[in-house]
Amino acid sequence: MRYIKTKIFMFAVAAIFIMFFSNDFGLIDIEKNAIITAVAIDKSIDNEYEVSAQIAVPEASNKNPENKKALITGKGSTVGAAIKNVGGISGWFPKLTFCNLIVIGQSLTEENIINVLDYFSKTLRIQNSALVLLAEDSGKDLLACTSPLDNISSFALQKILFKNPGFDVDIAPTDIKTFCTDYYSNAHSSFMPLVKTVEQSDSGQQNSGSSNTPSPSQTEQNPSSSSSSSSSSSSSSSSSSPTSSSSSSSGQSSANTLFDATTTALFFKGMKVGELDTDSTLILNILTRNASLTTYQLKNVNENQYEENYLITILRNYARMDMSATDSELKVSFILDIYCKIRDQNFPIPDLDYSDNSSLPSMVKEKMEEQLTARINGLLETIRQTKCDVLKIKQNLFRHHYGQYARYKDNYLEVMKTEVHVNVTGQK
Amino acid sequence: MQYQLKTRQICLFFVAFLPVTKIFMLPSVFEKFAENDMWISCLCNIILDLAAVFAMIFACRKADTDFFGLLKNSFGNVGSKIILSLYVVYFFIKAIMPINEQKDYIEITFYATLPNIFTFVPFFLISFYISVKKIRVIGRCADVLWAITSLGFLLLVGLSVSNVDIQALLPFGVRGAKSILSGSYSALSWYGDSAYLMFLIGQFAYKKKDGLKIFFTYLLASFAILLFMILFYCIFTSTAHRQIFSLTEISKYSSVIINIGRFDYIGILLILFASVFSMSMPLYFASLILSEITGIKKSWISALIINGGMFVFLMLFSEFFSTVQYYIFNYAGIYFLILGNLFPLFTPLLKTEKKKNALYQN
Amino acid sequence: MKLSTDLKKNIKEIKKRLTSQDIEFLDIKAGNLDGVLIFVKDITDKESLGELVLRPLSKLQGNVGKSELSDVFLSPEKKLVTDTDDIIDQVLSGFAAAIFDSVSEAFTFGLIKFEKRAITEPPTSAVIKGPREGFVESLPVNISLMRRRIKSSNLQFENLTIGTYSKTAVAICYIEGIADKKLVKLLKKKISEIDIDAVLDSSYVAKFLGEHKTSIFKQVGNTEKPDILTAKILEGRVAVFVDGSPIVITVPYLLVEDFQSPGDYYNSAYSATVARIIRLFSVVLSTLLPAFFVAAELFHLQLIPLSFLLTIVSSIKGIPLSPSFEMFFTLMIFEILNEASVRMPKYVGMVVSIVGGLVLGETAVSAGIISAPTLMIVALSGICLYTVPELEQTFSLIRLLFLLVAGSFGGYGLILAMAGTLIYLVSFENYSTPLFAPFSPLIVSDLKDGIYKGFLIEQTNRPESIKTHNKTRMKIKGEK
């Protein structure tokens, strides 16, 4: 018996050694793996899916410290087939594990976007936490951009979309899981950031590309005199204040591109139904997320006497939705409590005021409450028009008023009465 | 009577082995049937198991021999062998789903292109190795593994808590009793762990309050699973049924993961480590019972039969596993219910040592 | 063979067997009696021989009988021997034997004089704070070191001799009333059953004391320090001293022992706890890191953070070896350097470190034979293992085994190998003591000296993991 055991042991060790040294069991060499960092999906003229995979190509460490990238486009009748085609034409095994960004081209907004995203949602080869965004034009072009933020554009885009605490929450990012969860929810309403490119010339001056967004430096030096604005700007916004999401660069490259993601594309049942401008995006964030340390610009507070402009930092925001549903009425109240602090203003204040933790001037408070109320109402109006229930009113109805759900589920946006209560408190 | 286990080890056995096999595929199975009421389905299974545990605690209190002895006293030699044979089949079938789901999990999420045989065959070597060991070794494994399971579990739960929308469970009970019970019925293959306790009767010295300790650790382990189910649904809500392997999915949306990288894999690897033992338990008990039925002294023979049998079964049916799964979900449930939940309820009624009767008669 | 009264016959018989030229047969006279003094020239203290044996003999006059002879010798270690075999054994052990005509008994005197090494600090268990004495190769010296620490009549030494040719003295040491009697009996039986030509070191005895002959894990503990041994036998362990070896064996052995450094007991509990956690972490890291890295590189790229993956891929570009072979190759080079540096004289050792560490490593990376991450992982793994030097050999083997498994089966294979190792460890028992105690079986009270080091005043009882007859080792004033 002992002899047999020894024989078995020897055989096992020999087998392991052979396997260990041969590596001949279907392994893919680490260098033959295409490390896909992002994919852009577009629809071609011949109605096929075009998947452009941005692949990080590491250079030998002693040659170049920076990694190169390759953008390879594959075509197919489905997204999966197009990705397979990427492997076929490149000789690399497409490894989606590290793909953390999916760029949807405008051409796909004409169809149900879930046709594309479902592939990523179902496969286990990609992280469901990968960010999704809509390109202003072609997804491939967006990925092909050269950005001063990172030599790999997808990393630069992620820097814009993933903001650490302490930054303004002026972008409404989403990932595959969130988008699909929202799509398959009762309201079938989802959103994703709409990314626009902002070209920046050598001199450091920023020329607006497709969006007429001024450069941060320009706007900071020449504040607009328009009525009021949030901290961000966009083409659709009435304001033209600095673009916080498009970080400035030191101007290393001649064709440097920055990104503006402060507008949001709205989807209902997978179809693009509208956009939220910069201000509405900010309001959406204030109502649905923790927006502490987000700055808010308040202009023309004292219109008749002196043009008082303020930069206000939101320290705490608390929003809730109260709903009452009866047979005769569906009433939804949005209550927003904000605690903030004035960070800057465009006029001198006495030294004594700096040390005085006095409360917010009543004019500021009133103006801010008025403005926020108007913007929430504006957002609600957009929701009504687009049917994209980004505030999850229907979900609230289902969860808390299930008895009335059947009555209102199809017409809640039309029949609901809304109220907005904004309470701003804070200190100078 | 020489006791092989301590009460502490029985308690830790449940903490170490109960949660790990239930956090791979089971959450999505529950969700498929009961959606936001999946936690009620889960609760039903827990109640069934706890009832069985409660009954068996009484059996442990009065037992002066092991379960095999109790069966022999009550049903005679032939009768006990028939019942034990049913339990061999029970444990064998009980092992199929967890082992296969883990095989799939390993293949799909851990290996991209490797053929099946290489990834999972070594598991059967380990389960065979466990199966030849005495029950004392299982107790000792539990002494170590409870910490590993707890650590892995806490890490995954801790990372996932920040993404939970607890209101997703609302409104309660709207999916209807049929959906909820269907979920419970389909999950019977994963539950019924209380049956293990039957075969641990007489293996430890029962002292005052031991029953309470066992019951509460079982409860704790069961509620850990329930918590996981709730977190799972509250994170994925309408797409929960798509997340076949909740283990990998649940924690990756944490902002810590996004900033630092996927260190939740530490928790996943810890759970995978513990699940090697947990998956082997049905095979271990099947081997143990087979040795008892056949009277085979060398434990490796029965271990080889059971583990080899499972290996051959999974290899043969690997391409038709959806059919196997269909039969287990739809038809094997009643078998699981009888042997895993109903029979244990009657263990306190089993006759204790014959000697006492003999003395009484004398 | 029994001694006769005929001196010539007795001497002839002994000379027939003691033919070596270093054995001296010195003719002596005690009064009217002729006699022969037999001793080994180089190991007998000749000065003491003259003073304690020859000088008193020269004072005897006239008729001398056995009783006169018994009284005359001044040597404190004096025995009467009646068998030629015993005489030969004792002479070879360093005794001097005096045989007289018409006396059928011989007198033997313990006058051994060996060259001994001075008591120094053992290199394997150096401490910053605490006693620096270490055992030496002399059994009597080692026993004296123990006696100096435990001045109790309960400290017992039981002597045995093993080795057909070496006749090595072995002493079993324990404290009566604490150590398990069954264990002492079993040890005595096991040692006396050893049938071997020679015992050159205590490790020879250790091989016979292990109950699992083929195990790669240690089955007996060992120490070179009397303070550690004192603590161990006071916990209920039994020690085995072997003459000629500075390493003392202790049984039963627990794996956790090797994580307990001598310094832990002389430093604060907090720093000792941190040190122990570091040791445990280091051993785990050292054993698993190369295997895990290879498994991740070959099978599970997703386990590696993207930025690190890019670094890895860029560093392995152009390397001719596969990741698994590269790691194996580097690990082998490390083992070769390790082996060479241990064997080489100290002054060359420095050269080996420089050549191995700087020249070979740096050149191999720049020549594109191995990658920098692999080199770093092997170096880290190698260093980590030396935090617990006692386990270095065992765990370097396990590291290699895990590497082979990980390179062949990937991460899941590695998990299974770890599971197999755990099952092996928890089921492993030596002298009815589980190797993995106090973790498995879990003995909560013993954890105070396990992963964490509890305060001294908390450790009022001896470890539960070891069978003892007396559990209490400390009574705090005011406590009953």
Short mmCIF file of C-alpha atoms in Angstrom, two decimals, chain C residues 50-228:
data_model
loop_
_atom_site.label_atom_id
_atom_site.label_comp_id
_atom_site.label_asym_id
_atom_site.label_seq_id
_atom_site.Cartn_x
_atom_site.Cartn_y
_atom_site.Cartn_z
CA GLY C 50 47.69 11.36 39.55
CA GLU C 51 46.24 13.26 42.49
CA LEU C 52 43.12 11.25 43.13
CA VAL C 53 44.16 7.75 42.09
CA LEU C 54 47.91 7.19 41.77
CA ARG C 55 49.16 9.22 44.72
CA PRO C 56 46.78 7.55 47.24
CA LEU C 57 47.71 4.14 45.80
CA SER C 58 51.39 4.76 46.32
CA LYS C 59 50.74 5.25 50.04
CA LEU C 60 49.41 1.71 50.48
CA GLN C 61 51.82 -0.76 52.06
CA GLY C 62 51.83 -4.48 52.81
CA ASN C 63 48.82 -6.70 52.29
CA VAL C 64 46.07 -4.89 50.55
CA GLY C 65 42.58 -6.23 50.05
CA LYS C 66 39.40 -5.01 48.33
CA SER C 67 38.25 -2.99 51.34
CA GLU C 68 41.51 -1.04 51.55
CA LEU C 69 41.36 -0.32 47.90
CA SER C 70 37.79 0.98 48.15
CA ASP C 71 38.76 3.48 50.79
CA VAL C 72 41.96 4.78 49.27
CA PHE C 73 40.71 6.43 46.07
CA LEU C 74 39.78 10.07 46.39
CA SER C 75 37.90 10.44 43.11
CA PRO C 76 34.31 11.55 43.82
CA GLU C 77 32.95 9.69 40.80
CA LYS C 78 33.95 6.13 41.68
CA LYS C 79 32.20 2.92 40.65
CA LEU C 80 32.75 -0.80 41.12
CA VAL C 81 32.43 -2.79 37.93
CA THR C 82 32.42 -6.56 37.60
CA ASP C 83 31.98 -7.00 33.85
CA THR C 84 34.64 -6.50 31.17
CA ASP C 85 32.02 -5.05 28.78
CA ASP C 86 31.16 -2.35 31.28
CA ILE C 87 34.82 -1.58 31.83
CA ILE C 88 35.35 -1.17 28.10
CA ASP C 89 32.26 1.06 27.74
CA GLN C 90 33.31 3.28 30.60
CA VAL C 91 36.94 3.56 29.48
CA LEU C 92 35.76 4.63 26.06
CA SER C 93 33.50 7.20 27.68
CA GLY C 94 36.48 8.81 29.38
CA PHE C 95 36.62 6.91 32.65
CA ALA C 96 39.83 5.40 34.00
CA ALA C 97 39.63 1.78 35.19
CA ALA C 98 41.93 0.11 37.74
CA ILE C 99 42.08 -3.71 37.79
CA PHE C 100 44.03 -5.59 40.43
CA ASP C 101 45.29 -9.09 40.71
CA SER C 102 43.20 -11.46 42.84
CA VAL C 103 40.34 -8.92 42.92
CA SER C 104 37.37 -9.81 40.75
CA GLU C 105 36.07 -6.21 40.59
CA ALA C 106 37.47 -3.16 38.86
CA PHE C 107 37.35 0.45 40.03
CA THR C 108 36.38 3.12 37.53
CA PHE C 109 36.87 6.86 38.03
CA GLY C 110 35.16 9.67 36.23
CA LEU C 111 38.08 11.84 35.21
CA ILE C 112 36.96 13.02 31.83
CA LYS C 113 38.50 16.14 30.45
CA PHE C 114 37.18 17.39 27.13
CA GLU C 115 37.90 20.60 25.38
CA LYS C 116 34.66 22.55 25.60
CA ARG C 117 33.28 25.50 23.75
CA ALA C 118 32.54 28.51 25.89
CA ILE C 119 28.95 29.39 26.66
CA THR C 120 27.96 31.95 24.06
CA GLU C 121 24.81 33.44 22.60
CA PRO C 122 23.36 31.08 19.99
CA PRO C 123 23.37 32.70 16.56
CA THR C 124 19.90 31.40 15.73
CA SER C 125 18.13 33.02 18.65
CA ALA C 126 19.87 36.27 19.39
CA VAL C 127 17.96 38.67 21.59
CA ILE C 128 18.27 42.39 22.20
CA LYS C 129 16.96 42.10 25.71
CA GLY C 130 17.16 38.95 27.83
CA PRO C 131 19.60 36.20 28.76
CA ARG C 132 22.32 35.48 26.23
CA GLU C 133 23.49 32.10 27.41
CA GLY C 134 23.22 29.21 25.01
CA PHE C 135 23.65 25.51 25.34
CA VAL C 136 26.97 23.96 24.34
CA GLU C 137 27.98 20.53 23.11
CA SER C 138 28.69 19.18 26.57
CA LEU C 139 25.83 17.42 28.30
CA PRO C 140 27.05 18.09 31.87
CA VAL C 141 27.42 21.79 31.11
CA ASN C 142 23.95 21.89 29.63
CA ILE C 143 22.52 20.12 32.66
CA SER C 144 24.32 22.58 34.92
CA LEU C 145 22.72 25.46 32.99
CA MET C 146 19.29 23.99 33.69
CA ARG C 147 20.00 23.26 37.31
CA ARG C 148 21.06 26.87 37.75
CA ARG C 149 17.62 27.96 36.61
CA ILE C 150 15.42 25.40 38.30
CA LYS C 151 16.59 24.65 41.81
CA SER C 152 13.86 22.17 42.50
CA SER C 153 14.03 18.53 43.42
CA ASN C 154 11.25 18.01 40.91
CA LEU C 155 13.59 18.73 38.01
CA GLN C 156 14.41 15.25 36.80
CA PHE C 157 17.07 13.98 34.42
CA GLU C 158 16.91 10.42 33.21
CA ASN C 159 20.02 9.16 31.44
CA LEU C 160 20.12 6.83 28.50
CA THR C 161 22.81 5.78 26.07
CA ILE C 162 22.18 5.30 22.37
CA GLY C 163 24.32 4.54 19.34
CA THR C 164 26.00 1.19 18.82
CA TYR C 165 29.35 2.83 18.21
CA SER C 166 28.93 6.36 19.50
CA LYS C 167 27.43 5.40 22.86
CA THR C 168 26.00 8.88 23.06
CA ALA C 169 24.63 10.00 26.37
CA VAL C 170 21.06 11.23 26.22
CA ALA C 171 19.19 12.84 29.09
CA ILE C 172 15.43 13.22 29.34
CA CYS C 173 14.58 16.28 31.36
CA TYR C 174 11.21 17.15 32.85
CA ILE C 175 9.56 18.47 35.94
CA GLU C 176 7.88 15.87 38.01
CA GLY C 177 4.39 16.90 38.93
CA ILE C 178 3.98 19.00 35.80
CA ALA C 179 4.99 16.84 32.85
CA ASP C 180 2.70 14.07 31.71
CA LYS C 181 4.11 10.80 33.04
CA LYS C 182 2.78 8.84 30.08
CA LEU C 183 4.69 11.13 27.75
CA VAL C 184 7.93 10.64 29.69
CA LYS C 185 7.44 6.89 29.61
CA LEU C 186 6.69 6.90 25.91
CA LEU C 187 9.73 9.03 25.18
CA LYS C 188 12.00 6.76 27.17
CA LYS C 189 10.64 3.79 25.29
CA LYS C 190 11.12 5.47 21.93
CA ILE C 191 14.66 6.59 22.69
CA SER C 192 15.73 3.25 24.08
CA GLU C 193 14.39 1.55 20.96
CA ILE C 194 16.67 3.60 18.72
CA ASP C 195 19.16 1.27 17.15
CA ILE C 196 21.66 3.29 15.20
CA ASP C 197 25.41 3.30 14.69
CA ALA C 198 26.00 6.77 15.98
CA VAL C 199 24.09 9.81 17.14
CA LEU C 200 25.97 12.86 16.00
CA ASP C 201 23.39 15.46 16.88
CA SER C 202 20.03 15.80 18.56
CA SER C 203 18.40 16.00 15.13
CA TYR C 204 19.16 12.28 14.77
CA VAL C 205 17.06 11.58 17.83
CA ALA C 206 14.39 13.98 16.62
CA LYS C 207 13.87 11.87 13.50
CA PHE C 208 13.01 8.89 15.67
CA LEU C 209 10.72 10.82 17.96
CA GLY C 210 8.38 12.04 15.21
CA GLU C 211 5.29 9.90 14.75
CA HIS C 212 4.87 10.77 11.08
CA LYS C 213 8.04 9.65 9.40
CA THR C 214 7.46 11.31 6.02
CA SER C 215 5.99 14.61 7.13
CA ILE C 216 7.62 17.82 6.00
CA PHE C 217 6.46 19.57 9.14
CA LYS C 218 8.55 19.62 12.27
CA GLN C 219 7.33 17.23 14.89
CA VAL C 220 9.54 18.15 17.79
CA GLY C 221 10.53 21.53 19.06
CA ASN C 222 14.07 22.61 19.71
CA THR C 223 15.95 25.36 21.40
CA GLU C 224 19.50 26.41 22.06
CA LYS C 225 18.69 28.61 25.02
CA PRO C 226 18.35 27.47 28.61
CA ASP C 227 15.86 30.23 29.47
CA ILE C 228 13.56 29.11 26.66
#
